[in-house]
C-alpha positions as protocol buffer text, in pm:
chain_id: "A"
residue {
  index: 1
  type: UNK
  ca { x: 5323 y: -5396 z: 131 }
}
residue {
  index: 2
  type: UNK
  ca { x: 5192 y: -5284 z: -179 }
}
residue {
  index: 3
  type: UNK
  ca { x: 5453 y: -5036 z: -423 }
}
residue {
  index: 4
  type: UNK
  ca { x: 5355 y: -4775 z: -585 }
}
residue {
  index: 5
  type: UNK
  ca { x: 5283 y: -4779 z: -937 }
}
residue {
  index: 6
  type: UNK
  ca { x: 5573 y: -4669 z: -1095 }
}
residue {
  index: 7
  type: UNK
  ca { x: 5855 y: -4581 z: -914 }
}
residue {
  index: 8
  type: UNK
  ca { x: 6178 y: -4388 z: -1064 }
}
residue {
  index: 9
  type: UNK
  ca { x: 6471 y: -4520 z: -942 }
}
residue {
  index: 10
  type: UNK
  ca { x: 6848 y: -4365 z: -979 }
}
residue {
  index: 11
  type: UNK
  ca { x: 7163 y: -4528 z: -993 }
}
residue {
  index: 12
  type: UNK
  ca { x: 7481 y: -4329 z: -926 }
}
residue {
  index: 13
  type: UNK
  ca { x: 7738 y: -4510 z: -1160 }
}
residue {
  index: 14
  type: UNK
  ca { x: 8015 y: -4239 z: -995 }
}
residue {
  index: 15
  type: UNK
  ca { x: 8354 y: -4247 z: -891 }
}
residue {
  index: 16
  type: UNK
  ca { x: 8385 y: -4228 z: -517 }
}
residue {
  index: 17
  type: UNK
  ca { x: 8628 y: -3940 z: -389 }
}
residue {
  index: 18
  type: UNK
  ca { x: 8866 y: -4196 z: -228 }
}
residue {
  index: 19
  type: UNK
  ca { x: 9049 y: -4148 z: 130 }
}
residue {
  index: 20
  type: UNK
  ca { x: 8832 y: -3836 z: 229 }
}
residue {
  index: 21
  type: UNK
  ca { x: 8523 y: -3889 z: 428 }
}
residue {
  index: 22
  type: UNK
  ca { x: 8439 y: -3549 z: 438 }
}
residue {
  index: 23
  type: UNK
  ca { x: 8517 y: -3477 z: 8 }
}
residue {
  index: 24
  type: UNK
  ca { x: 8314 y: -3795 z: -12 }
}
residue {
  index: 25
  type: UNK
  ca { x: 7991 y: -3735 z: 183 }
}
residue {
  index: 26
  type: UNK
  ca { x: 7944 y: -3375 z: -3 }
}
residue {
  index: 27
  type: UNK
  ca { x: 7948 y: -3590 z: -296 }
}
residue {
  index: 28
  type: UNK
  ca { x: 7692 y: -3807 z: -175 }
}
residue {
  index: 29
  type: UNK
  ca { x: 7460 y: -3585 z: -58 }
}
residue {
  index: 30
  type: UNK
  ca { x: 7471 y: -3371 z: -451 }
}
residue {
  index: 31
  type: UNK
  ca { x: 7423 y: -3712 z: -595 }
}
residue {
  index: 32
  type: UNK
  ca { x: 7117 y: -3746 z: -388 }
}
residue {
  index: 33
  type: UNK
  ca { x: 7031 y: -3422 z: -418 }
}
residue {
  index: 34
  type: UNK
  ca { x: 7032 y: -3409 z: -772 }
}
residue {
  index: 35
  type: UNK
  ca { x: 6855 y: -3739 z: -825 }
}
residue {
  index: 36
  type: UNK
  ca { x: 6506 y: -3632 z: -632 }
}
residue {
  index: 37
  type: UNK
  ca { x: 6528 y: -3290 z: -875 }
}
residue {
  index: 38
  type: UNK
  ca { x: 6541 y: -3555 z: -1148 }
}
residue {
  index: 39
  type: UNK
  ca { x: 6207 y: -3699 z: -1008 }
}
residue {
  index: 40
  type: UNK
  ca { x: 6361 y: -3996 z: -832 }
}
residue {
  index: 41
  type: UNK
  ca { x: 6182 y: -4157 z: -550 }
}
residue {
  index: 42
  type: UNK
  ca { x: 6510 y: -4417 z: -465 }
}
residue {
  index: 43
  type: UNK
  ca { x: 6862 y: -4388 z: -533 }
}
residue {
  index: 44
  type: UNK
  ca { x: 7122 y: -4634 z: -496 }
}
residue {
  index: 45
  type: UNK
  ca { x: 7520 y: -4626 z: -425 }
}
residue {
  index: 46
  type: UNK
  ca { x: 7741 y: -4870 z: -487 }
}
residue {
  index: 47
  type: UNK
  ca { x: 7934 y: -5126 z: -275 }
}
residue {
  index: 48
  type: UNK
  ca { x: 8165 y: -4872 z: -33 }
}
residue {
  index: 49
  type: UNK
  ca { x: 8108 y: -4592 z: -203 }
}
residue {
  index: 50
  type: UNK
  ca { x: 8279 y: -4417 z: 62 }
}
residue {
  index: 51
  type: UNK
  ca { x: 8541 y: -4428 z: 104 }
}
residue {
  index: 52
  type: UNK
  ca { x: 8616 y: -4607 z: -266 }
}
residue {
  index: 53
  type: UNK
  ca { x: 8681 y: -5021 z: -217 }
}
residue {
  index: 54
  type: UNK
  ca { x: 9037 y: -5119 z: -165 }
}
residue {
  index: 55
  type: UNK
  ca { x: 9146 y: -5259 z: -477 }
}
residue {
  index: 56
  type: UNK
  ca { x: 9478 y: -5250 z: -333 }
}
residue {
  index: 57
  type: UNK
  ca { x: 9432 y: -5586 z: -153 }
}
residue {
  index: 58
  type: UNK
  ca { x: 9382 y: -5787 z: -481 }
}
residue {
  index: 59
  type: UNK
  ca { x: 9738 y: -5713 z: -591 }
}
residue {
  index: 60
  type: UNK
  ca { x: 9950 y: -5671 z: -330 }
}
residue {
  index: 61
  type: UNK
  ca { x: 10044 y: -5793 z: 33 }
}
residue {
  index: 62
  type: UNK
  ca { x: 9902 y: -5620 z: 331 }
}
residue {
  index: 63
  type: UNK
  ca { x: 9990 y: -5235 z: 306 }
}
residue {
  index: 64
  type: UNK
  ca { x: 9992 y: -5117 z: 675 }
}
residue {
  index: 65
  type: UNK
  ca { x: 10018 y: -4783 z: 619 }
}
residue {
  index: 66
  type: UNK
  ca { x: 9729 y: -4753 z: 361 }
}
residue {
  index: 67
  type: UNK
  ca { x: 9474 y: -4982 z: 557 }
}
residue {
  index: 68
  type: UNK
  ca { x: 9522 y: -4778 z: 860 }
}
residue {
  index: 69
  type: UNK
  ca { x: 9444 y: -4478 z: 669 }
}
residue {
  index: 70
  type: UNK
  ca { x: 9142 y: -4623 z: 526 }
}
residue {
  index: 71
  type: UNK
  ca { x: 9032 y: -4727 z: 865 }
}
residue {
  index: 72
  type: UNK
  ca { x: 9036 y: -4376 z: 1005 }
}
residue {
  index: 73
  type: UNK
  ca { x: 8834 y: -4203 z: 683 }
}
residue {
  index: 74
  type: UNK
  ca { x: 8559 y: -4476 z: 702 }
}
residue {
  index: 75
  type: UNK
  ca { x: 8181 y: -4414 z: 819 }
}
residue {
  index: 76
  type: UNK
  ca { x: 8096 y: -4490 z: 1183 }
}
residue {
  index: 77
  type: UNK
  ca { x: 7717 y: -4569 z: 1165 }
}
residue {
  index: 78
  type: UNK
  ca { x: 7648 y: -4300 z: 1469 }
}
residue {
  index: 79
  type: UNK
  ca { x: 7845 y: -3990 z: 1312 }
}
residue {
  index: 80
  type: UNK
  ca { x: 7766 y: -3658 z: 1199 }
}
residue {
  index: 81
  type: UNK
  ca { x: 7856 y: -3743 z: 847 }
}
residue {
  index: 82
  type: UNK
  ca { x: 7602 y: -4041 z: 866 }
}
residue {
  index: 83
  type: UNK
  ca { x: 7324 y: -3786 z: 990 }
}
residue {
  index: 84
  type: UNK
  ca { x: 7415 y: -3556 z: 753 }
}
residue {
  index: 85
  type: UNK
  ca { x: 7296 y: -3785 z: 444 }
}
residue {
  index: 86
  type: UNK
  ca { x: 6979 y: -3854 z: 663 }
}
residue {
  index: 87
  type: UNK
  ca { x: 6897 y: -3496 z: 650 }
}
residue {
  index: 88
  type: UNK
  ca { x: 6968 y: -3516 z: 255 }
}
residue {
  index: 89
  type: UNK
  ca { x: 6717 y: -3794 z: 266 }
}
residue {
  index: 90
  type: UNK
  ca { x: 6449 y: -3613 z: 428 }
}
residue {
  index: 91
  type: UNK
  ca { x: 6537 y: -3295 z: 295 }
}
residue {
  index: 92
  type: UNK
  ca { x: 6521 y: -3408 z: -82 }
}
residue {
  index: 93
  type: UNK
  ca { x: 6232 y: -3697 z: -35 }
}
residue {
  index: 94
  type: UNK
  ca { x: 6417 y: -3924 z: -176 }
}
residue {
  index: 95
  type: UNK
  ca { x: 6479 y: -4273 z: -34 }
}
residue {
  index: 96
  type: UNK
  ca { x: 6898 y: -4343 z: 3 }
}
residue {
  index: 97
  type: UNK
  ca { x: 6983 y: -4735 z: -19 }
}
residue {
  index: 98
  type: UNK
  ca { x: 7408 y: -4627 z: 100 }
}
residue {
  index: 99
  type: UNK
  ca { x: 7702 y: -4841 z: 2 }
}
residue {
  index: 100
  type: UNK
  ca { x: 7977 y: -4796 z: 281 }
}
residue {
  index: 101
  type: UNK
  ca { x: 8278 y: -4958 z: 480 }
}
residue {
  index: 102
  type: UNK
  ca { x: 8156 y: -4879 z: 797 }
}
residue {
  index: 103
  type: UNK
  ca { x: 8426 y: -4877 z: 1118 }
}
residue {
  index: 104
  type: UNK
  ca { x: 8314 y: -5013 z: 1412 }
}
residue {
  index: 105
  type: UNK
  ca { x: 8527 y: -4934 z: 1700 }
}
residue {
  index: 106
  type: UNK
  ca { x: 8843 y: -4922 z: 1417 }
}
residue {
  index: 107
  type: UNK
  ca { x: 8721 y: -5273 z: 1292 }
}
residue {
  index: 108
  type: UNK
  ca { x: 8593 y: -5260 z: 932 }
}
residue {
  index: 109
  type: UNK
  ca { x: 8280 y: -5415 z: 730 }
}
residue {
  index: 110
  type: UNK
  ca { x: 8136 y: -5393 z: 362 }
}
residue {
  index: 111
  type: UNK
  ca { x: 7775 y: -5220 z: 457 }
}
residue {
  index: 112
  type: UNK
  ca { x: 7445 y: -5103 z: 326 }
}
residue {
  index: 113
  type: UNK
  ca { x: 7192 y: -4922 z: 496 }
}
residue {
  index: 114
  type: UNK
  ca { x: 6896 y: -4801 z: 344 }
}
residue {
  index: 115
  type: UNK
  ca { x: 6728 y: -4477 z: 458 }
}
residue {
  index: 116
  type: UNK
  ca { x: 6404 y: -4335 z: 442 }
}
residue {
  index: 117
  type: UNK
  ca { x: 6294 y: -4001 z: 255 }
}
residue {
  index: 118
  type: UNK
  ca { x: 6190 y: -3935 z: 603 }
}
residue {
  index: 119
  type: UNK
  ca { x: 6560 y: -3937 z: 726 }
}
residue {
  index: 120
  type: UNK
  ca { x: 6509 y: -4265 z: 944 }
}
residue {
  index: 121
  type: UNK
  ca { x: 6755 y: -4525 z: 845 }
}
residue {
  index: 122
  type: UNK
  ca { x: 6560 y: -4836 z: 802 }
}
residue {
  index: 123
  type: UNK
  ca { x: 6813 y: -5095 z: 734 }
}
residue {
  index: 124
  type: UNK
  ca { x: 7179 y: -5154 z: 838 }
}
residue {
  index: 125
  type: UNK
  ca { x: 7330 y: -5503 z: 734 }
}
residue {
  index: 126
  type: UNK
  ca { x: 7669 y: -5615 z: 676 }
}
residue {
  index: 127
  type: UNK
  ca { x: 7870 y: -5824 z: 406 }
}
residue {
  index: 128
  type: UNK
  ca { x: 7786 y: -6180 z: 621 }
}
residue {
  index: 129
  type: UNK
  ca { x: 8117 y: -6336 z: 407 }
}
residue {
  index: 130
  type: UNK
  ca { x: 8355 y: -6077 z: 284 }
}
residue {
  index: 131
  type: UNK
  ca { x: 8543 y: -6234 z: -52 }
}
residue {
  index: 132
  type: UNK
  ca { x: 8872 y: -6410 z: -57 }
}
residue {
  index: 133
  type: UNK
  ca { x: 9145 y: -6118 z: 32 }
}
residue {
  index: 134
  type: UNK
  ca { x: 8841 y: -5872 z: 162 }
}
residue {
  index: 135
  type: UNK
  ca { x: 8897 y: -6059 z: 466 }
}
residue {
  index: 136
  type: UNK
  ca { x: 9220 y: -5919 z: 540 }
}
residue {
  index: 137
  type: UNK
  ca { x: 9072 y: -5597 z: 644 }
}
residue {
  index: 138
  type: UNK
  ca { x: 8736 y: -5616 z: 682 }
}
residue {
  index: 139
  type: UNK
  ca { x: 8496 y: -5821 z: 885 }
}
residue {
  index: 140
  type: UNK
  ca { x: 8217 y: -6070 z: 905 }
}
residue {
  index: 141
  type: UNK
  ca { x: 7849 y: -5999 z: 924 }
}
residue {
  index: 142
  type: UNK
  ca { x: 7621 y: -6120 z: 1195 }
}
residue {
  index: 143
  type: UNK
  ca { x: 7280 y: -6292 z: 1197 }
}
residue {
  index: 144
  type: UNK
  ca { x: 7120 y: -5945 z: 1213 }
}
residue {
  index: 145
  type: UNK
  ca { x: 7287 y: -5894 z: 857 }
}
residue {
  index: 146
  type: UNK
  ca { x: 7031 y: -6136 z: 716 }
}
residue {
  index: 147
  type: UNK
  ca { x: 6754 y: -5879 z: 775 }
}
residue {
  index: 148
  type: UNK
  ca { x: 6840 y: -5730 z: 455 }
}
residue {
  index: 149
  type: UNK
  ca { x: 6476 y: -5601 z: 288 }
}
residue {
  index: 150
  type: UNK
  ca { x: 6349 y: -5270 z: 418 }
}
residue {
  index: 151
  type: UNK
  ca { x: 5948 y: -5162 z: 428 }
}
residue {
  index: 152
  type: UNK
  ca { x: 5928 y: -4808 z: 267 }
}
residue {
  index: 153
  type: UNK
  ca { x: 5639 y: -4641 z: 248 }
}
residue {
  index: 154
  type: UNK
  ca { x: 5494 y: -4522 z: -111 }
}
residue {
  index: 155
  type: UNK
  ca { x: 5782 y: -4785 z: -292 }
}
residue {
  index: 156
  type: UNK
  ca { x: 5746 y: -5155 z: -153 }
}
residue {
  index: 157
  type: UNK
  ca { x: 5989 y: -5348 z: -27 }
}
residue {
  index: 158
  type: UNK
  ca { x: 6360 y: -5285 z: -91 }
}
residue {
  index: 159
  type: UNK
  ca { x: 6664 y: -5476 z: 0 }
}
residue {
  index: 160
  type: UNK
  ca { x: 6986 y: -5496 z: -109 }
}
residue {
  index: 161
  type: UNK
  ca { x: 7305 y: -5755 z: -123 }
}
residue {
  index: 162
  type: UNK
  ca { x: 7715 y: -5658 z: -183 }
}
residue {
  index: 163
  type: UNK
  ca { x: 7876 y: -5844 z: -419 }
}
residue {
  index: 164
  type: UNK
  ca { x: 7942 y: -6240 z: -462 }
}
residue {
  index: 165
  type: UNK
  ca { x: 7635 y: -6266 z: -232 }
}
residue {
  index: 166
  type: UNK
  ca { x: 7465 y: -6255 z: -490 }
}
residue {
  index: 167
  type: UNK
  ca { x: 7596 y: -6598 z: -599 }
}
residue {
  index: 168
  type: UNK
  ca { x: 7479 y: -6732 z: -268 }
}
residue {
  index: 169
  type: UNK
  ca { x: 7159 y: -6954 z: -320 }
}
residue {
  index: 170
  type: UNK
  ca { x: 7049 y: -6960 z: 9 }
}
residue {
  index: 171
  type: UNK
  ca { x: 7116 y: -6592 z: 103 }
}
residue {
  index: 172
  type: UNK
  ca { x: 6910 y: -6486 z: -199 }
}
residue {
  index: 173
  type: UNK
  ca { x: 6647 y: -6727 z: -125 }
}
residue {
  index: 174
  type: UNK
  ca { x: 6612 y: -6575 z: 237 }
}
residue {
  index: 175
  type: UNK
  ca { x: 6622 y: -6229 z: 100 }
}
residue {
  index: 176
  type: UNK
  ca { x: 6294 y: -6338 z: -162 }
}
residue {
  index: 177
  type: UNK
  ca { x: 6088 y: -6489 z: 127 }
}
residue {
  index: 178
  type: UNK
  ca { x: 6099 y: -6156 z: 328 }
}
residue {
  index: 179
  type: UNK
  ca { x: 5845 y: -6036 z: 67 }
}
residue {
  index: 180
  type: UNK
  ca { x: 6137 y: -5836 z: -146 }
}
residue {
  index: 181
  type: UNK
  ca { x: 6012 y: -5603 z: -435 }
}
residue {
  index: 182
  type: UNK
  ca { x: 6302 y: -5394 z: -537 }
}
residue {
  index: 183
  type: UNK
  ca { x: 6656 y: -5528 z: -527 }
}
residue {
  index: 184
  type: UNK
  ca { x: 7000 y: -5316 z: -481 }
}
residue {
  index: 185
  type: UNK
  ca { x: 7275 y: -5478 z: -598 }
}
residue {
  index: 186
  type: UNK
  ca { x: 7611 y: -5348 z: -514 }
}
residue {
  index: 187
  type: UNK
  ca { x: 7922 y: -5397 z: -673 }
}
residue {
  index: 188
  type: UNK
  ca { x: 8263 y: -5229 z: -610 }
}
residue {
  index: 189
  type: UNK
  ca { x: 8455 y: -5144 z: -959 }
}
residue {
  index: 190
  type: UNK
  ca { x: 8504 y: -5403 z: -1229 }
}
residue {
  index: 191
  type: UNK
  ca { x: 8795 y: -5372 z: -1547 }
}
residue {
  index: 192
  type: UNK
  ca { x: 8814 y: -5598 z: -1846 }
}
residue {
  index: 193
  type: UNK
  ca { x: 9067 y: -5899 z: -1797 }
}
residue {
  index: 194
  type: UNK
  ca { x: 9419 y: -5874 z: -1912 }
}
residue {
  index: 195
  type: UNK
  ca { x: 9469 y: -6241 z: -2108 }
}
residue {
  index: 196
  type: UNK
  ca { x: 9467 y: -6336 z: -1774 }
}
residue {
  index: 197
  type: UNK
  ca { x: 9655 y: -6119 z: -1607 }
}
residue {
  index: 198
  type: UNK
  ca { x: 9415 y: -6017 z: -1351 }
}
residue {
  index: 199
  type: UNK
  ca { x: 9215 y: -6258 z: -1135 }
}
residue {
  index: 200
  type: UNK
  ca { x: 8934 y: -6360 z: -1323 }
}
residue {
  index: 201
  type: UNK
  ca { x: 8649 y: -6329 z: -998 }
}
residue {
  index: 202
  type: UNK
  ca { x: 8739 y: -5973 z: -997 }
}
residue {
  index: 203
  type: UNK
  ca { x: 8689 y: -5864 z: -1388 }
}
residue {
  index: 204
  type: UNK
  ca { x: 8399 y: -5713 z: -1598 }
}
residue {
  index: 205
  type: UNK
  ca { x: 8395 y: -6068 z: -1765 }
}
residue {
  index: 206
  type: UNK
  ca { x: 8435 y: -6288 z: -1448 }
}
residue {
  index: 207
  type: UNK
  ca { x: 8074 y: -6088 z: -1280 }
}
residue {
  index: 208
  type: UNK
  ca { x: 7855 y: -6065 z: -1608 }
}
residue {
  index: 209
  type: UNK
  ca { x: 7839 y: -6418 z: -1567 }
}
residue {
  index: 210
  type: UNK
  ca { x: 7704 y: -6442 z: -1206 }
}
residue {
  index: 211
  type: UNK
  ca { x: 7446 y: -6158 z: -1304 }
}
residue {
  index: 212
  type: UNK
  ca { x: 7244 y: -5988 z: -1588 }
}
residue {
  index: 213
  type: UNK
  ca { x: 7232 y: -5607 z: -1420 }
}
residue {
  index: 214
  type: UNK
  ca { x: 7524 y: -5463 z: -1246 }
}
residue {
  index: 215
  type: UNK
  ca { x: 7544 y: -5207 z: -1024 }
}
residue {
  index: 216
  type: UNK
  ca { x: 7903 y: -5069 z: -973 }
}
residue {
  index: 217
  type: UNK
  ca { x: 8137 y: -4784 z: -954 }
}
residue {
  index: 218
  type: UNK
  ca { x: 8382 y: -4621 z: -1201 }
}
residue {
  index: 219
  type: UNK
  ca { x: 8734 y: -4566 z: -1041 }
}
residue {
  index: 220
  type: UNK
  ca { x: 9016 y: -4354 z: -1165 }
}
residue {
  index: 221
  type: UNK
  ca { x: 9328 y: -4487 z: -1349 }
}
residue {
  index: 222
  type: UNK
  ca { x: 9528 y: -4439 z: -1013 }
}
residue {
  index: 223
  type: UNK
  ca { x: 9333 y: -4631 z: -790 }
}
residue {
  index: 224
  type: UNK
  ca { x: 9314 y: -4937 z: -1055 }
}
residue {
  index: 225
  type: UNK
  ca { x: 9703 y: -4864 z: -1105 }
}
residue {
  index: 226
  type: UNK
  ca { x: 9752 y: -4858 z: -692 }
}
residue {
  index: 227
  type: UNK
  ca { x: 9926 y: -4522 z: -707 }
}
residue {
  index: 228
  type: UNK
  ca { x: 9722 y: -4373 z: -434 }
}
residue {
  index: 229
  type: UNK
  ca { x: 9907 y: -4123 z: -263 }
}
residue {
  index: 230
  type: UNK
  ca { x: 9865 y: -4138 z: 143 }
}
């Protein structure tokens, strides 16, 4: 497929509106909104931008309580709120490429999918390894998850990877051979290191050297502090 000539492409470097799926699809939808008055033809969202990533899990032990909470405020691929940013999409023209943790049948996964201006979602995929203590609430992608570059119309090929995938030879290798033109690279929030006080694979420092461009989220002092209130 052949891309346009120039295409304008948005970031959304924004806070997610953590444990409310509703609070946090509004926001979604402005942010997309707002990016095709700005002229952009593709916007991307970082890695579970709704509901917020769980930062909780690098610090602590299992929280019960808060990981069922999250469970029950994340997207379910087949919802209204999912169709909802579809009709954004087509409303607006603007091409979505949506950072989520999805719940499938109240089982979790880091996901992307990437929908048309059209309002036709043209690529689901899932984290295929989540990272270290990610695993303790969220699943494993399948094979299907390796179909990861989508054919848009009037851009060129996009795709898009979630985090320390993109220190995965192989998986970026397989994404380049299916032709990919634009890349999406999600990231959940990163903070500087403590004099090593914080684990090193999960500070600004610690993911500038694995990549050149980051795409990430902000997130409030609270969340980084773990003082979420449930």
């Amino acid at each position: 497929m052949t891309p346009s000539k120039d295409v304008r492409v948005a970031l959304a470097q924004e806070a997610s509106i953590d444990f409310d799926l509703q609070a946090s699809f509004d926001k979604t939808c402005h942010i997309s909104a707002e990016a095709s008055r700005a002229g952009a033809q593709l916007i991307g969202f970082p890695e579970t931008f709704t509901l917020g990533y769980p930062f909780w899990i690098w610090s602590r032990g299992i929280d019960v309580d808060l990981t069922k909470h999250y469970i029950k405020n994340s997207l379910k691929r087949d919802s209204p709120e999912m169709k909802r940013i579809c009709a954004t999409a087509a409303e607006n023209n603007i091409q979505v490429h949506l950072g989520y943790s999805e719940n499938d049948d109240d089982s979790l996964y880091i996901a992307q999918s990437h929908i048309g201006s059209d309002g036709l979602i043209r690529m689901n995929r899932r984290k295929i390894k989540p990272t270290h203590v990610e695993r303790t609430i969220f699943g494993e992608g399948s094979g299907s998850s390796l179909l990861n570059v989508a054919s848009v119309p009037g851009v060129g090929k996009v795709g898009g990877l979630n985090c320390w995938e993109h220190t995965q030879p192989l998986l970026k290798y397989h994404t380049y051979a299916q032709g990919e033109q634009i890349h999406v690279a999600v990231w959940p929030p990163m903070m500087p290191g403590k004099d090593g006080e914080a684990l090193w694979n999960t500070t600004a420092e610690g993911q500038y050297h694995c990549l050149t461009w980051l795409h990430q989220q902000p997130i409030g002092k609270a969340w980084y502090n773990n003082e979420t209130d449930t």
